[in-house]
Amino acid sequence: MAKMSTSEQLRAVIYTRISEDPRGLEAGVSRQLEDCRKLAVDRGWELAGEYSDNDISALQGKARPGYDELMAAASRGQFDRIVAYGLSRLWRNRKERAEAIDALSRTRISVALVKGSDLDLTSAAGRMYAGILGEFDTAESEIKAERVSRAAQARAEAGKANGRCPYGWKRVYQRDEQGRVLDWRDEVDPVSAEVVRSIVQDLLAGITLRAVTTRLNEMEIPSPGGGRWIPSSVRKLALRDLNIGLRRHRDTTYPGAWEPIVDEADHMKVKTLLGDPRRRTQRAAARTHLLTFGIGRCGVCGGVLAVSKKGPAGRKTSLYVCKEHGCVGRREEWVDGLVVATVCERLSRADAAAIFHADDAALAQEQSKVVALRSQLDEAADMYASGTIDREMLERITARVKPMLEAAERLARPAIPMPDAVQHLIDSHDSRAVWEELSISQRRAVLECLGVQVILKPARGGPGFKPESVELMWEPRRPT
């Protein structure tokens, strides 16, 4: 906040702003501040305060804490004059400028500019002049924004990535004799591309996002930002359409000018997997048991199962129990053994793969349609680039083909992808041996893919395990 003085001199405050300062050096603000201080001293004004905003644009009406403090102090009559480097440092947004001119005129505060004339906002002529000058500033910003937007559109149409080189590739620059950049292309970086592929393969194998994240951090592989990995960044990396060579700009998809690093079928599977609303999101650390978190249910009240330790000290036994009311309880080792034996036996049969059979012909037809529709968009883009068709015709073709492509992509994508672990169990001559090699998250993924529900019913007939008191129900999640 500004510090006020009791002096009778004209009280001035300084406002500085720079819209872009990616390195956080504040050099632009410092230079403005130095020039504004000199103007105030030369005019003989008392400096009553300084306000600034760094790396904040004024065009889009973004929050400017320094500016908000300035206007609050103005409403309290704490100064008589605002000193700024240029009018564009104060305002570029039309609405904000009009409101400020009106507010400052009521408090009889005017503006002095290092680069420009003084603006007497107490007079109609001064307010008009400030509004006209401000319109030039706003127009300049809007024209610049249009140029930036058009350049981004051109990069998208050329299939080039926006901003820095995406993780998985490395940027190669083409320079002239003076070393100036003429063009660039993104080539596959073998090391980081393999990290992306490993993430996709782990997820398709049934390994959880948190487990994948833990693996990457334990291997001390730097994240794209250089720090530690977090599950959200792993998820974002796995879902990027960049991975299969597609460039999205606003609502349009363009073929990328870079080499894909993930198989398109695997990409569709992982997008479906991570987008499944039935996907459980509990912490991986909590998934240390096969039938907790909803796979196992109480046969009395329908509640979920939890694990409880029962018995004397040193000889406690793990039991699955009804989490809500304790209606049922059964030794974890016995129930898991029955479930595993049943699942492995079913997946070892010759017809195991038939459990998951879908209409492959229909799926293949939709996948072919996706390829054909993308080819139409590519051909239209080439015709526009060569001048054969104009922009209006390109937009008409895109508007017609795009909804058809989106519909075909939905139908060409399996609703629930089969984890790789399931396929390994089906293909193996010893499904039990393969099962023993799976992590707990992979084993749970197999049960979820099979739609397994394990119901513990009250046991009758004395101590010991009663297999008939455990009911297994399953409904494999077939692709649609």
mmCIF file of N, CA and C in Angstrom, residues 67-174:
data_model
loop_
_atom_site.group_PDB
_atom_site.id
_atom_site.type_symbol
_atom_site.label_atom_id
_atom_site.label_comp_id
_atom_site.label_asym_id
_atom_site.label_seq_id
_atom_site.Cartn_x
_atom_site.Cartn_y
_atom_site.Cartn_z
ATOM 1 N N TYR A 67 -2.850 -2.848 -9.359
ATOM 2 C CA TYR A 67 -3.814 -1.894 -9.914
ATOM 3 C C TYR A 67 -5.038 -1.777 -9.012
ATOM 4 N N ASP A 68 -5.502 -2.904 -8.469
ATOM 5 C CA ASP A 68 -6.664 -2.868 -7.571
ATOM 6 C C ASP A 68 -6.364 -2.033 -6.323
ATOM 7 N N GLU A 69 -5.144 -2.156 -5.780
ATOM 8 C CA GLU A 69 -4.760 -1.342 -4.629
ATOM 9 C C GLU A 69 -4.705 0.131 -4.996
ATOM 10 N N LEU A 70 -4.186 0.409 -6.198
ATOM 11 C CA LEU A 70 -4.115 1.782 -6.690
ATOM 12 C C LEU A 70 -5.498 2.422 -6.725
ATOM 13 N N MET A 71 -6.461 1.731 -7.317
ATOM 14 C CA MET A 71 -7.804 2.295 -7.457
ATOM 15 C C MET A 71 -8.507 2.395 -6.111
ATOM 16 N N ALA A 72 -8.221 1.484 -5.199
ATOM 17 C CA ALA A 72 -8.806 1.573 -3.855
ATOM 18 C C ALA A 72 -8.282 2.804 -3.128
ATOM 19 N N ALA A 73 -6.967 3.052 -3.262
ATOM 20 C CA ALA A 73 -6.377 4.244 -2.638
ATOM 21 C C ALA A 73 -6.925 5.511 -3.274
ATOM 22 N N ALA A 74 -7.180 5.475 -4.586
ATOM 23 C CA ALA A 74 -7.754 6.632 -5.275
ATOM 24 C C ALA A 74 -9.145 6.950 -4.726
ATOM 25 N N SER A 75 -9.934 5.900 -4.477
ATOM 26 C CA SER A 75 -11.292 6.123 -3.962
ATOM 27 C C SER A 75 -11.274 6.745 -2.575
ATOM 28 N N ARG A 76 -10.159 6.558 -1.844
ATOM 29 C CA ARG A 76 -10.031 7.152 -0.513
ATOM 30 C C ARG A 76 -9.379 8.529 -0.549
ATOM 31 N N GLY A 77 -9.039 9.008 -1.743
ATOM 32 C CA GLY A 77 -8.444 10.332 -1.888
ATOM 33 C C GLY A 77 -7.040 10.434 -1.334
ATOM 34 N N GLN A 78 -6.252 9.366 -1.455
ATOM 35 C CA GLN A 78 -4.927 9.348 -0.844
ATOM 36 C C GLN A 78 -3.849 9.972 -1.725
ATOM 37 N N PHE A 79 -4.184 10.395 -2.946
ATOM 38 C CA PHE A 79 -3.203 11.060 -3.808
ATOM 39 C C PHE A 79 -3.941 11.911 -4.843
ATOM 40 N N ASP A 80 -3.148 12.718 -5.574
ATOM 41 C CA ASP A 80 -3.725 13.653 -6.539
ATOM 42 C C ASP A 80 -3.382 13.339 -7.990
ATOM 43 N N ARG A 81 -2.332 12.558 -8.202
ATOM 44 C CA ARG A 81 -1.850 12.340 -9.562
ATOM 45 C C ARG A 81 -1.295 10.911 -9.677
ATOM 46 N N ILE A 82 -1.562 10.256 -10.814
ATOM 47 C CA ILE A 82 -0.967 8.952 -11.127
ATOM 48 C C ILE A 82 0.108 9.178 -12.174
ATOM 49 N N VAL A 83 1.306 8.660 -11.930
ATOM 50 C CA VAL A 83 2.400 8.740 -12.889
ATOM 51 C C VAL A 83 2.606 7.350 -13.482
ATOM 52 N N ALA A 84 2.552 7.261 -14.812
ATOM 53 C CA ALA A 84 2.766 5.987 -15.505
ATOM 54 C C ALA A 84 3.685 6.205 -16.685
ATOM 55 N N TYR A 85 4.334 5.141 -17.134
ATOM 56 C CA TYR A 85 5.254 5.266 -18.265
ATOM 57 C C TYR A 85 4.482 5.597 -19.538
ATOM 58 N N GLY A 86 3.354 4.938 -19.751
ATOM 59 C CA GLY A 86 2.491 5.192 -20.912
ATOM 60 C C GLY A 86 1.076 4.814 -20.539
ATOM 61 N N LEU A 87 0.107 5.319 -21.276
ATOM 62 C CA LEU A 87 -1.276 5.040 -20.932
ATOM 63 C C LEU A 87 -1.595 3.548 -21.036
ATOM 64 N N SER A 88 -0.903 2.855 -21.933
ATOM 65 C CA SER A 88 -1.147 1.418 -22.105
ATOM 66 C C SER A 88 -0.716 0.618 -20.884
ATOM 67 N N ARG A 89 0.165 1.221 -20.029
ATOM 68 C CA ARG A 89 0.551 0.522 -18.801
ATOM 69 C C ARG A 89 -0.610 0.503 -17.809
ATOM 70 N N LEU A 90 -1.460 1.523 -17.887
ATOM 71 C CA LEU A 90 -2.630 1.587 -17.001
ATOM 72 C C LEU A 90 -3.777 0.739 -17.534
ATOM 73 N N TRP A 91 -4.123 0.944 -18.813
ATOM 74 C CA TRP A 91 -5.322 0.289 -19.346
ATOM 75 C C TRP A 91 -5.105 -0.179 -20.786
ATOM 76 N N ARG A 92 -5.631 -1.341 -21.099
ATOM 77 C CA ARG A 92 -5.796 -1.785 -22.483
ATOM 78 C C ARG A 92 -7.203 -2.342 -22.692
ATOM 79 N N ASN A 93 -7.878 -2.610 -21.610
ATOM 80 C CA ASN A 93 -9.220 -3.159 -21.666
ATOM 81 C C ASN A 93 -10.245 -2.012 -21.680
ATOM 82 N N ARG A 94 -11.151 -2.023 -22.644
ATOM 83 C CA ARG A 94 -12.096 -0.911 -22.811
ATOM 84 C C ARG A 94 -12.962 -0.698 -21.567
ATOM 85 N N LYS A 95 -13.541 -1.762 -21.061
ATOM 86 C CA LYS A 95 -14.454 -1.645 -19.920
ATOM 87 C C LYS A 95 -13.719 -1.104 -18.697
ATOM 88 N N GLU A 96 -12.545 -1.653 -18.431
ATOM 89 C CA GLU A 96 -11.764 -1.222 -17.275
ATOM 90 C C GLU A 96 -11.348 0.243 -17.410
ATOM 91 N N ARG A 97 -10.965 0.624 -18.634
ATOM 92 C CA ARG A 97 -10.538 2.013 -18.851
ATOM 93 C C ARG A 97 -11.693 2.987 -18.617
ATOM 94 N N ALA A 98 -12.886 2.677 -19.150
ATOM 95 C CA ALA A 98 -14.033 3.561 -18.994
ATOM 96 C C ALA A 98 -14.413 3.709 -17.521
ATOM 97 N N GLU A 99 -14.405 2.592 -16.794
ATOM 98 C CA GLU A 99 -14.755 2.645 -15.372
ATOM 99 C C GLU A 99 -13.743 3.462 -14.582
ATOM 100 N N ALA A 100 -12.441 3.309 -14.919
ATOM 101 C CA ALA A 100 -11.394 4.031 -14.188
ATOM 102 C C ALA A 100 -11.448 5.531 -14.474
ATOM 103 N N ILE A 101 -11.645 5.897 -15.748
ATOM 104 C CA ILE A 101 -11.718 7.327 -16.089
ATOM 105 C C ILE A 101 -12.870 7.983 -15.328
ATOM 106 N N ASP A 102 -14.000 7.292 -15.253
ATOM 107 C CA ASP A 102 -15.150 7.816 -14.529
ATOM 108 C C ASP A 102 -14.847 7.946 -13.037
ATOM 109 N N ALA A 103 -14.222 6.917 -12.454
ATOM 110 C CA ALA A 103 -13.913 6.943 -11.014
ATOM 111 C C ALA A 103 -12.884 8.019 -10.685
ATOM 112 N N LEU A 104 -11.836 8.155 -11.498
ATOM 113 C CA LEU A 104 -10.793 9.142 -11.230
ATOM 114 C C LEU A 104 -11.302 10.566 -11.429
ATOM 115 N N SER A 105 -12.234 10.751 -12.368
ATOM 116 C CA SER A 105 -12.777 12.101 -12.571
ATOM 117 C C SER A 105 -13.569 12.552 -11.347
ATOM 118 N N ARG A 106 -14.268 11.604 -10.694
ATOM 119 C CA ARG A 106 -15.046 11.960 -9.512
ATOM 120 C C ARG A 106 -14.152 12.339 -8.336
ATOM 121 N N THR A 107 -12.978 11.695 -8.247
ATOM 122 C CA THR A 107 -12.053 12.012 -7.156
ATOM 123 C C THR A 107 -11.033 13.068 -7.560
ATOM 124 N N ARG A 108 -11.200 13.624 -8.781
ATOM 125 C CA ARG A 108 -10.368 14.723 -9.290
ATOM 126 C C ARG A 108 -8.876 14.330 -9.304
ATOM 127 N N ILE A 109 -8.615 13.129 -9.796
ATOM 128 C CA ILE A 109 -7.242 12.641 -9.944
ATOM 129 C C ILE A 109 -6.922 12.569 -11.435
ATOM 130 N N SER A 110 -5.766 13.091 -11.828
ATOM 131 C CA SER A 110 -5.347 13.094 -13.220
ATOM 132 C C SER A 110 -4.142 12.195 -13.418
ATOM 133 N N VAL A 111 -3.701 12.080 -14.668
ATOM 134 C CA VAL A 111 -2.629 11.150 -15.023
ATOM 135 C C VAL A 111 -1.505 11.910 -15.718
ATOM 136 N N ALA A 112 -0.263 11.582 -15.342
ATOM 137 C CA ALA A 112 0.918 12.126 -16.015
ATOM 138 C C ALA A 112 1.704 10.969 -16.606
ATOM 139 N N LEU A 113 2.127 11.127 -17.867
ATOM 140 C CA LEU A 113 2.796 10.044 -18.579
ATOM 141 C C LEU A 113 4.235 10.410 -18.910
ATOM 142 N N VAL A 114 5.143 9.463 -18.732
ATOM 143 C CA VAL A 114 6.529 9.666 -19.143
ATOM 144 C C VAL A 114 6.577 9.793 -20.662
ATOM 145 N N LYS A 115 5.900 8.893 -21.353
ATOM 146 C CA LYS A 115 5.830 8.925 -22.808
ATOM 147 C C LYS A 115 4.427 9.352 -23.222
ATOM 148 N N GLY A 116 4.188 10.662 -23.210
ATOM 149 C CA GLY A 116 2.877 11.166 -23.563
ATOM 150 C C GLY A 116 2.557 12.429 -22.787
ATOM 151 N N SER A 117 1.376 12.965 -23.031
ATOM 152 C CA SER A 117 0.958 14.200 -22.387
ATOM 153 C C SER A 117 0.248 13.926 -21.068
ATOM 154 N N ASP A 118 0.130 14.974 -20.246
ATOM 155 C CA ASP A 118 -0.687 14.865 -19.048
ATOM 156 C C ASP A 118 -2.156 14.782 -19.447
ATOM 157 N N LEU A 119 -2.929 14.034 -18.677
ATOM 158 C CA LEU A 119 -4.351 13.847 -18.967
ATOM 159 C C LEU A 119 -5.162 14.386 -17.794
ATOM 160 N N ASP A 120 -5.868 15.494 -18.028
ATOM 161 C CA ASP A 120 -6.700 16.110 -16.991
ATOM 162 C C ASP A 120 -8.078 15.444 -17.033
ATOM 163 N N LEU A 121 -8.283 14.484 -16.156
ATOM 164 C CA LEU A 121 -9.531 13.730 -16.160
ATOM 165 C C LEU A 121 -10.671 14.468 -15.478
ATOM 166 N N THR A 122 -10.382 15.677 -14.993
ATOM 167 C CA THR A 122 -11.456 16.462 -14.388
ATOM 168 C C THR A 122 -12.249 17.226 -15.444
ATOM 169 N N SER A 123 -11.744 17.240 -16.690
ATOM 170 C CA SER A 123 -12.437 17.962 -17.765
ATOM 171 C C SER A 123 -12.958 16.982 -18.807
ATOM 172 N N ALA A 124 -14.020 17.394 -19.494
ATOM 173 C CA ALA A 124 -14.602 16.552 -20.538
ATOM 174 C C ALA A 124 -13.603 16.310 -21.664
ATOM 175 N N ALA A 125 -12.862 17.371 -22.026
ATOM 176 C CA ALA A 125 -11.880 17.241 -23.099
ATOM 177 C C ALA A 125 -10.781 16.253 -22.710
ATOM 178 N N GLY A 126 -10.329 16.330 -21.447
ATOM 179 C CA GLY A 126 -9.282 15.420 -20.988
ATOM 180 C C GLY A 126 -9.752 13.978 -20.987
ATOM 181 N N ARG A 127 -10.999 13.761 -20.554
ATOM 182 C CA ARG A 127 -11.539 12.402 -20.545
ATOM 183 C C ARG A 127 -11.700 11.871 -21.960
ATOM 184 N N MET A 128 -12.139 12.745 -22.884
ATOM 185 C CA MET A 128 -12.270 12.338 -24.279
ATOM 186 C C MET A 128 -10.909 11.946 -24.851
ATOM 187 N N TYR A 129 -9.897 12.762 -24.579
ATOM 188 C CA TYR A 129 -8.559 12.495 -25.094
ATOM 189 C C TYR A 129 -8.016 11.173 -24.551
ATOM 190 N N ALA A 130 -8.238 10.940 -23.242
ATOM 191 C CA ALA A 130 -7.784 9.685 -22.631
ATOM 192 C C ALA A 130 -8.481 8.496 -23.282
ATOM 193 N N GLY A 131 -9.787 8.641 -23.567
ATOM 194 C CA GLY A 131 -10.518 7.547 -24.211
ATOM 195 C C GLY A 131 -10.027 7.253 -25.605
ATOM 196 N N ILE A 132 -9.729 8.334 -26.385
ATOM 197 C CA ILE A 132 -9.239 8.150 -27.757
ATOM 198 C C ILE A 132 -7.870 7.492 -27.752
ATOM 199 N N LEU A 133 -6.974 7.998 -26.910
ATOM 200 C CA LEU A 133 -5.635 7.393 -26.830
ATOM 201 C C LEU A 133 -5.737 5.929 -26.404
ATOM 202 N N GLY A 134 -6.642 5.663 -25.469
ATOM 203 C CA GLY A 134 -6.807 4.288 -24.988
ATOM 204 C C GLY A 134 -7.291 3.354 -26.070
ATOM 205 N N GLU A 135 -8.142 3.855 -26.974
ATOM 206 C CA GLU A 135 -8.632 3.022 -28.064
ATOM 207 C C GLU A 135 -7.497 2.588 -28.980
ATOM 208 N N PHE A 136 -6.521 3.483 -29.196
ATOM 209 C CA PHE A 136 -5.361 3.100 -30.004
ATOM 210 C C PHE A 136 -4.588 1.973 -29.313
ATOM 211 N N ASP A 137 -4.430 2.076 -27.996
ATOM 212 C CA ASP A 137 -3.720 1.031 -27.247
ATOM 213 C C ASP A 137 -4.465 -0.301 -27.325
ATOM 214 N N THR A 138 -5.803 -0.227 -27.163
ATOM 215 C CA THR A 138 -6.604 -1.451 -27.223
ATOM 216 C C THR A 138 -6.524 -2.086 -28.603
ATOM 217 N N ALA A 139 -6.625 -1.237 -29.640
ATOM 218 C CA ALA A 139 -6.549 -1.758 -31.007
ATOM 219 C C ALA A 139 -5.202 -2.417 -31.269
ATOM 220 N N GLU A 140 -4.127 -1.781 -30.780
ATOM 221 C CA GLU A 140 -2.795 -2.355 -30.967
ATOM 222 C C GLU A 140 -2.701 -3.739 -30.341
ATOM 223 N N SER A 141 -3.246 -3.881 -29.122
ATOM 224 C CA SER A 141 -3.214 -5.175 -28.438
ATOM 225 C C SER A 141 -4.054 -6.210 -29.168
ATOM 226 N N GLU A 142 -5.232 -5.780 -29.645
ATOM 227 C CA GLU A 142 -6.113 -6.714 -30.327
ATOM 228 C C GLU A 142 -5.523 -7.163 -31.665
ATOM 229 N N ILE A 143 -4.876 -6.237 -32.371
ATOM 230 C CA ILE A 143 -4.224 -6.602 -33.633
ATOM 231 C C ILE A 143 -3.087 -7.591 -33.376
ATOM 232 N N LYS A 144 -2.328 -7.344 -32.305
ATOM 233 C CA LYS A 144 -1.247 -8.270 -31.943
ATOM 234 C C LYS A 144 -1.824 -9.640 -31.606
ATOM 235 N N ALA A 145 -2.935 -9.651 -30.849
ATOM 236 C CA ALA A 145 -3.566 -10.923 -30.479
ATOM 237 C C ALA A 145 -4.035 -11.682 -31.720
ATOM 238 N N GLU A 146 -4.553 -10.944 -32.704
ATOM 239 C CA GLU A 146 -4.978 -11.587 -33.955
ATOM 240 C C GLU A 146 -3.800 -12.189 -34.698
ATOM 241 N N ARG A 147 -2.661 -11.467 -34.703
ATOM 242 C CA ARG A 147 -1.459 -12.004 -35.367
ATOM 243 C C ARG A 147 -0.985 -13.274 -34.670
ATOM 244 N N VAL A 148 -0.988 -13.236 -33.347
ATOM 245 C CA VAL A 148 -0.549 -14.412 -32.579
ATOM 246 C C VAL A 148 -1.483 -15.581 -32.844
ATOM 247 N N SER A 149 -2.801 -15.291 -32.874
ATOM 248 C CA SER A 149 -3.777 -16.353 -33.115
ATOM 249 C C SER A 149 -3.623 -16.941 -34.511
ATOM 250 N N ARG A 150 -3.386 -16.093 -35.494
ATOM 251 C CA ARG A 150 -3.220 -16.577 -36.868
ATOM 252 C C ARG A 150 -1.946 -17.405 -36.996
ATOM 253 N N ALA A 151 -0.886 -16.966 -36.287
ATOM 254 C CA ALA A 151 0.357 -17.733 -36.329
ATOM 255 C C ALA A 151 0.162 -19.115 -35.703
ATOM 256 N N ALA A 152 -0.616 -19.163 -34.611
ATOM 257 C CA ALA A 152 -0.909 -20.449 -33.973
ATOM 258 C C ALA A 152 -1.726 -21.337 -34.899
ATOM 259 N N GLN A 153 -2.661 -20.727 -35.625
ATOM 260 C CA GLN A 153 -3.466 -21.485 -36.588
ATOM 261 C C GLN A 153 -2.589 -22.033 -37.709
ATOM 262 N N ALA A 154 -1.649 -21.210 -38.178
ATOM 263 C CA ALA A 154 -0.747 -21.649 -39.252
ATOM 264 C C ALA A 154 0.137 -22.803 -38.780
ATOM 265 N N ARG A 155 0.623 -22.724 -37.530
ATOM 266 C CA ARG A 155 1.438 -23.824 -36.996
ATOM 267 C C ARG A 155 0.617 -25.105 -36.924
ATOM 268 N N ALA A 156 -0.639 -24.966 -36.498
ATOM 269 C CA ALA A 156 -1.506 -26.146 -36.407
ATOM 270 C C ALA A 156 -1.744 -26.759 -37.781
ATOM 271 N N GLU A 157 -2.016 -25.919 -38.767
ATOM 272 C CA GLU A 157 -2.264 -26.426 -40.122
ATOM 273 C C GLU A 157 -1.025 -27.077 -40.710
ATOM 274 N N ALA A 158 0.153 -26.600 -40.282
ATOM 275 C CA ALA A 158 1.409 -27.201 -40.746
ATOM 276 C C ALA A 158 1.777 -28.434 -39.925
ATOM 277 N N GLY A 159 0.957 -28.733 -38.905
ATOM 278 C CA GLY A 159 1.208 -29.913 -38.077
ATOM 279 C C GLY A 159 2.316 -29.738 -37.072
ATOM 280 N N LYS A 160 2.661 -28.491 -36.754
ATOM 281 C CA LYS A 160 3.751 -28.244 -35.804
ATOM 282 C C LYS A 160 3.194 -28.031 -34.400
ATOM 283 N N ALA A 161 3.966 -28.494 -33.426
ATOM 284 C CA ALA A 161 3.553 -28.347 -32.037
ATOM 285 C C ALA A 161 3.578 -26.880 -31.636
ATOM 286 N N ASN A 162 2.729 -26.535 -30.670
ATOM 287 C CA ASN A 162 2.687 -25.157 -30.186
ATOM 288 C C ASN A 162 3.558 -25.040 -28.941
ATOM 289 N N GLY A 163 4.405 -24.029 -28.886
ATOM 290 C CA GLY A 163 5.251 -23.844 -27.709
ATOM 291 C C GLY A 163 6.486 -24.712 -27.749
ATOM 292 N N ARG A 164 6.932 -25.093 -26.551
ATOM 293 C CA ARG A 164 8.182 -25.846 -26.475
ATOM 294 C C ARG A 164 8.019 -27.264 -27.012
ATOM 295 N N CYS A 165 9.137 -27.909 -27.264
ATOM 296 C CA CYS A 165 9.118 -29.263 -27.821
ATOM 297 C C CYS A 165 8.463 -30.226 -26.834
ATOM 298 N N PRO A 166 7.487 -31.015 -27.273
ATOM 299 C CA PRO A 166 6.814 -31.949 -26.363
ATOM 300 C C PRO A 166 7.772 -33.044 -25.879
ATOM 301 N N TYR A 167 7.474 -33.549 -24.675
ATOM 302 C CA TYR A 167 8.253 -34.641 -24.101
ATOM 303 C C TYR A 167 8.098 -35.878 -24.986
ATOM 304 N N GLY A 168 9.217 -36.479 -25.358
ATOM 305 C CA GLY A 168 9.213 -37.635 -26.262
ATOM 306 C C GLY A 168 9.900 -37.331 -27.576
ATOM 307 N N TRP A 169 10.138 -36.030 -27.818
ATOM 308 C CA TRP A 169 10.801 -35.599 -29.037
ATOM 309 C C TRP A 169 11.906 -34.598 -28.697
ATOM 310 N N LYS A 170 12.747 -34.287 -29.653
ATOM 311 C CA LYS A 170 13.762 -33.243 -29.498
ATOM 312 C C LYS A 170 13.655 -32.311 -30.698
ATOM 313 N N ARG A 171 13.890 -31.042 -30.470
ATOM 314 C CA ARG A 171 13.711 -30.053 -31.528
ATOM 315 C C ARG A 171 15.029 -29.810 -32.268
ATOM 316 N N VAL A 172 14.955 -29.880 -33.589
ATOM 317 C CA VAL A 172 16.115 -29.657 -34.451
ATOM 318 C C VAL A 172 15.856 -28.389 -35.260
ATOM 319 N N TYR A 173 16.777 -27.430 -35.161
ATOM 320 C CA TYR A 173 16.584 -26.138 -35.814
ATOM 321 C C TYR A 173 17.362 -26.050 -37.126
ATOM 322 N N GLN A 174 16.767 -25.379 -38.090
ATOM 323 C CA GLN A 174 17.441 -25.051 -39.350
ATOM 324 C C GLN A 174 17.820 -23.570 -39.286
#
